[in-house]
Amino acid sequence: MNKNITIVLPVYGDWDSLNECIHSLIKQVDKRHTIILANDRGPEYKEIEENILKAVDGQKNFKYFLNERNLGFVENCNNAVFNLDKTDNDILLLNTDTEVVGDAIEEMIDVLYSHERVGTVTPRSNNATIFSIPIHNHLNHTEITPERSYELYENLKRYLPRTANMPTGMGFCLLIRRSLIENFGLFDTKYSPGYQEENDFCQRINDYGYSSVVANHAFVKHYESRSFSSEKKIAQNKKNTKFLLETHKHFLNSVQRYVHVDVDAVEYFAPIIGKLYDKKRILIDLYYMPSAFNGTAKVMLYTLKTFAELNDPSIEVTVLANNEAKKFHNLDQFGLEILSPDDFVIDYEQALFDISVTPGQIFLHDHLRLVTKIALKNIVCLFDIIGVRSNYLLNTDHSKKQIFLDTITYSDRIITISDYSRDDALHFYDDFWTEDEQTDIRKKFETVYLGRDDSLIDVQVDDSAENKIRFDDYILVMGNDYKHKSIEPFIESIANDKKNNYVILGPKRLIEKKDNIQVLKSGFLSDQQIYQAYKNAKLVIFPSQYEGFGIPIFDALSFNNNIIVHDNQLNREIITNMIPEFKEHIFTYSLFSEFEVLIEKALASKSPSKVPSQKNSDIGYKLNEIVMDELNREVDIDKLRKKWRYLKSFDRYMYRGDRKDTSIIHKMFFRLKGLVVEKTKENKNLYVKIRRLYQPLKRIVE
């Protein structure tokens, strides 16, 4: 766009920075633009005047002025715009500690005239608060060189939209529509000599519907200002911030909302997408690691061990774990940095990662929001969905249903521990996705089988261990407190069995004391105790009706035991696909009444003489292969933004402003709730869209 502007440089001191700025303007700015240098009589004003006149000699579009007295930054800008500039051009206020890069000025002009409601335009920079590249460096008060910032910007530029609305502008390089200056004035002199004056101006024009925007395809380097001393700067900024917030009470909320909610996903993950770091950063997410000895904890430990042993200088591994699990499992032994969820007490995180791998399930929205906010890509394991299939479990927290859905929908890869657990999840959530979406989602899934618990092999047994088994001859029954493990109906089915002794891993509260039954509370047994239970058993029974995988099958066979399991799709998959050679040692039941006959048959049958080859520890190596594969895939920006906007919808209500009346939200919620209830199979795509509107509102209202 062939519009002329006037560039105003308020000069005070620091000739070295000013010299670089002038040379960048001579090189990069079209001669049709007027450039005003307004010398505000700083301590070295005479020397600076001589240098300026030499530097701009022969440059006809440069205009030099020396103020009669020192005005201060705010009044110097006002004087230059209203008295020194004799044009009706739009105004670009430019700090003297800047360097214009490429066609930044022309791009800013084009953005200013992209819409009549654009009032100010600010470019990207290395040091410009919320306009900084990357924004994390500003938020975390860490420095980045202008050159490194520009390199990062060049890597990101193609992903960034040309412009976006911002809560304010930034005075280091601020292009302003001239008509707004004429109508509303420029800087309020109560902010003199400087700081916060541009924020006040942007808020004043915004009251009349004019927006401050960013020109994402323009970059201006901003070097550290030397016009104020640090102490003077802090005091002046504090005083003027008080003025600003007294006048514009909404300002802080607007900026916080942008930082915590409205910031673009590419912007947020700029250090990762733009390859700021020398190493690939992997986060092993043990957020929900139980402080107990169970299958989930062991899968997490195997995964952690594998990644801790990576000998790759291009990889950096960090662990996220709760403090209780860290202590219980002695996670410090792996020699990795361990972060706690409590470390992330603010919405912008101090650590960003290329990828997170969660060798367990996500049960909390806070957990899901955290890993998606600190890791560009997310790989999550989905062991089973019994927590949403069984109403008594779902009733403890109905949000799990949405959490599982969001995890599947928005994670980059989903690891299931059987084809059955994959198919079960896809079937359960079938009506939440369109057919095309389900095709894409199915591609995310990858099955990684578990196996025998190799940590149980060659365990040194301590005879004095707690829960010492009191029988020499017994049948081992594997279970826990959950109803689907079927411990209670199994006990009822063997009520008349006086011949066999039973050692049951499960809840002691479910049975009366019986001479031939000993119950060990599962989840708190050491490897020694579990080893002892398997080693001396004559038969293993695993009565569970529902599993994502059946580890006890492999453990029983590893200890040369036959085993009885439920006849279901999962167990048939395991027998057929993984261990067909052990088929004669695995007995299946459909009815609880079959146990009496099956126990006799299994005890009379030959025991296995070999051990299954598949091990639990293999999951760590498989996950490592998947992580490395995903790291080599380019990020899908459209999908990233879709995930980001959806998950951010839960944050928006926190920064909704001062209004307390949510009646409109409630009305919309109940209307959509009615539409969900009225859904028809004939229009599945419409139903899916309605649900997506309904779920975020449900979280707010309920």
Coordinates of N, CA, C and O in Angstrom, one line a residue, residues 49 97 152 170 209 396 497 526 532 557 609:
E49 N 24.0 15.5 18.5 CA 23.6 16.3 17.4 C 24.6 16.3 16.3 O 24.2 16.1 15.1
D97 N 16.6 2.7 20.3 CA 17.4 1.4 20.5 C 16.8 0.3 19.7 O 16.7 -0.8 20.2
L152 N 14.6 -17.6 15.3 CA 13.4 -18.3 15.7 C 12.1 -17.8 15.0 O 11.3 -18.6 14.5
M170 N 2.7 -1.8 21.8 CA 4.0 -1.6 22.5 C 4.7 -0.4 21.9 O 5.0 -0.3 20.7
G209 N -13.8 1.5 20.0 CA -13.9 0.4 19.1 C -12.7 0.2 18.2 O -12.8 -0.5 17.2
T396 N -18.2 -41.7 40.8 CA -17.3 -41.0 41.7 C -16.8 -39.8 41.0 O -16.3 -38.8 41.7
D497 N -16.1 -75.8 48.9 CA -14.8 -76.4 48.7 C -14.0 -76.5 50.0 O -13.5 -75.5 50.5
S526 N 5.1 -56.4 48.1 CA 6.4 -56.2 47.5 C 6.6 -57.3 46.4 O 5.8 -58.3 46.4
Q532 N 6.7 -65.0 46.1 CA 6.4 -66.1 47.0 C 5.0 -66.7 46.8 O 4.8 -67.9 46.7
L557 N 2.0 -68.6 34.0 CA 2.8 -69.5 33.1 C 4.3 -69.4 33.4 O 5.0 -70.4 33.2
S609 N 6.0 -76.1 31.0 CA 7.4 -76.3 31.3 C 8.4 -75.2 30.7 O 9.6 -75.3 30.9

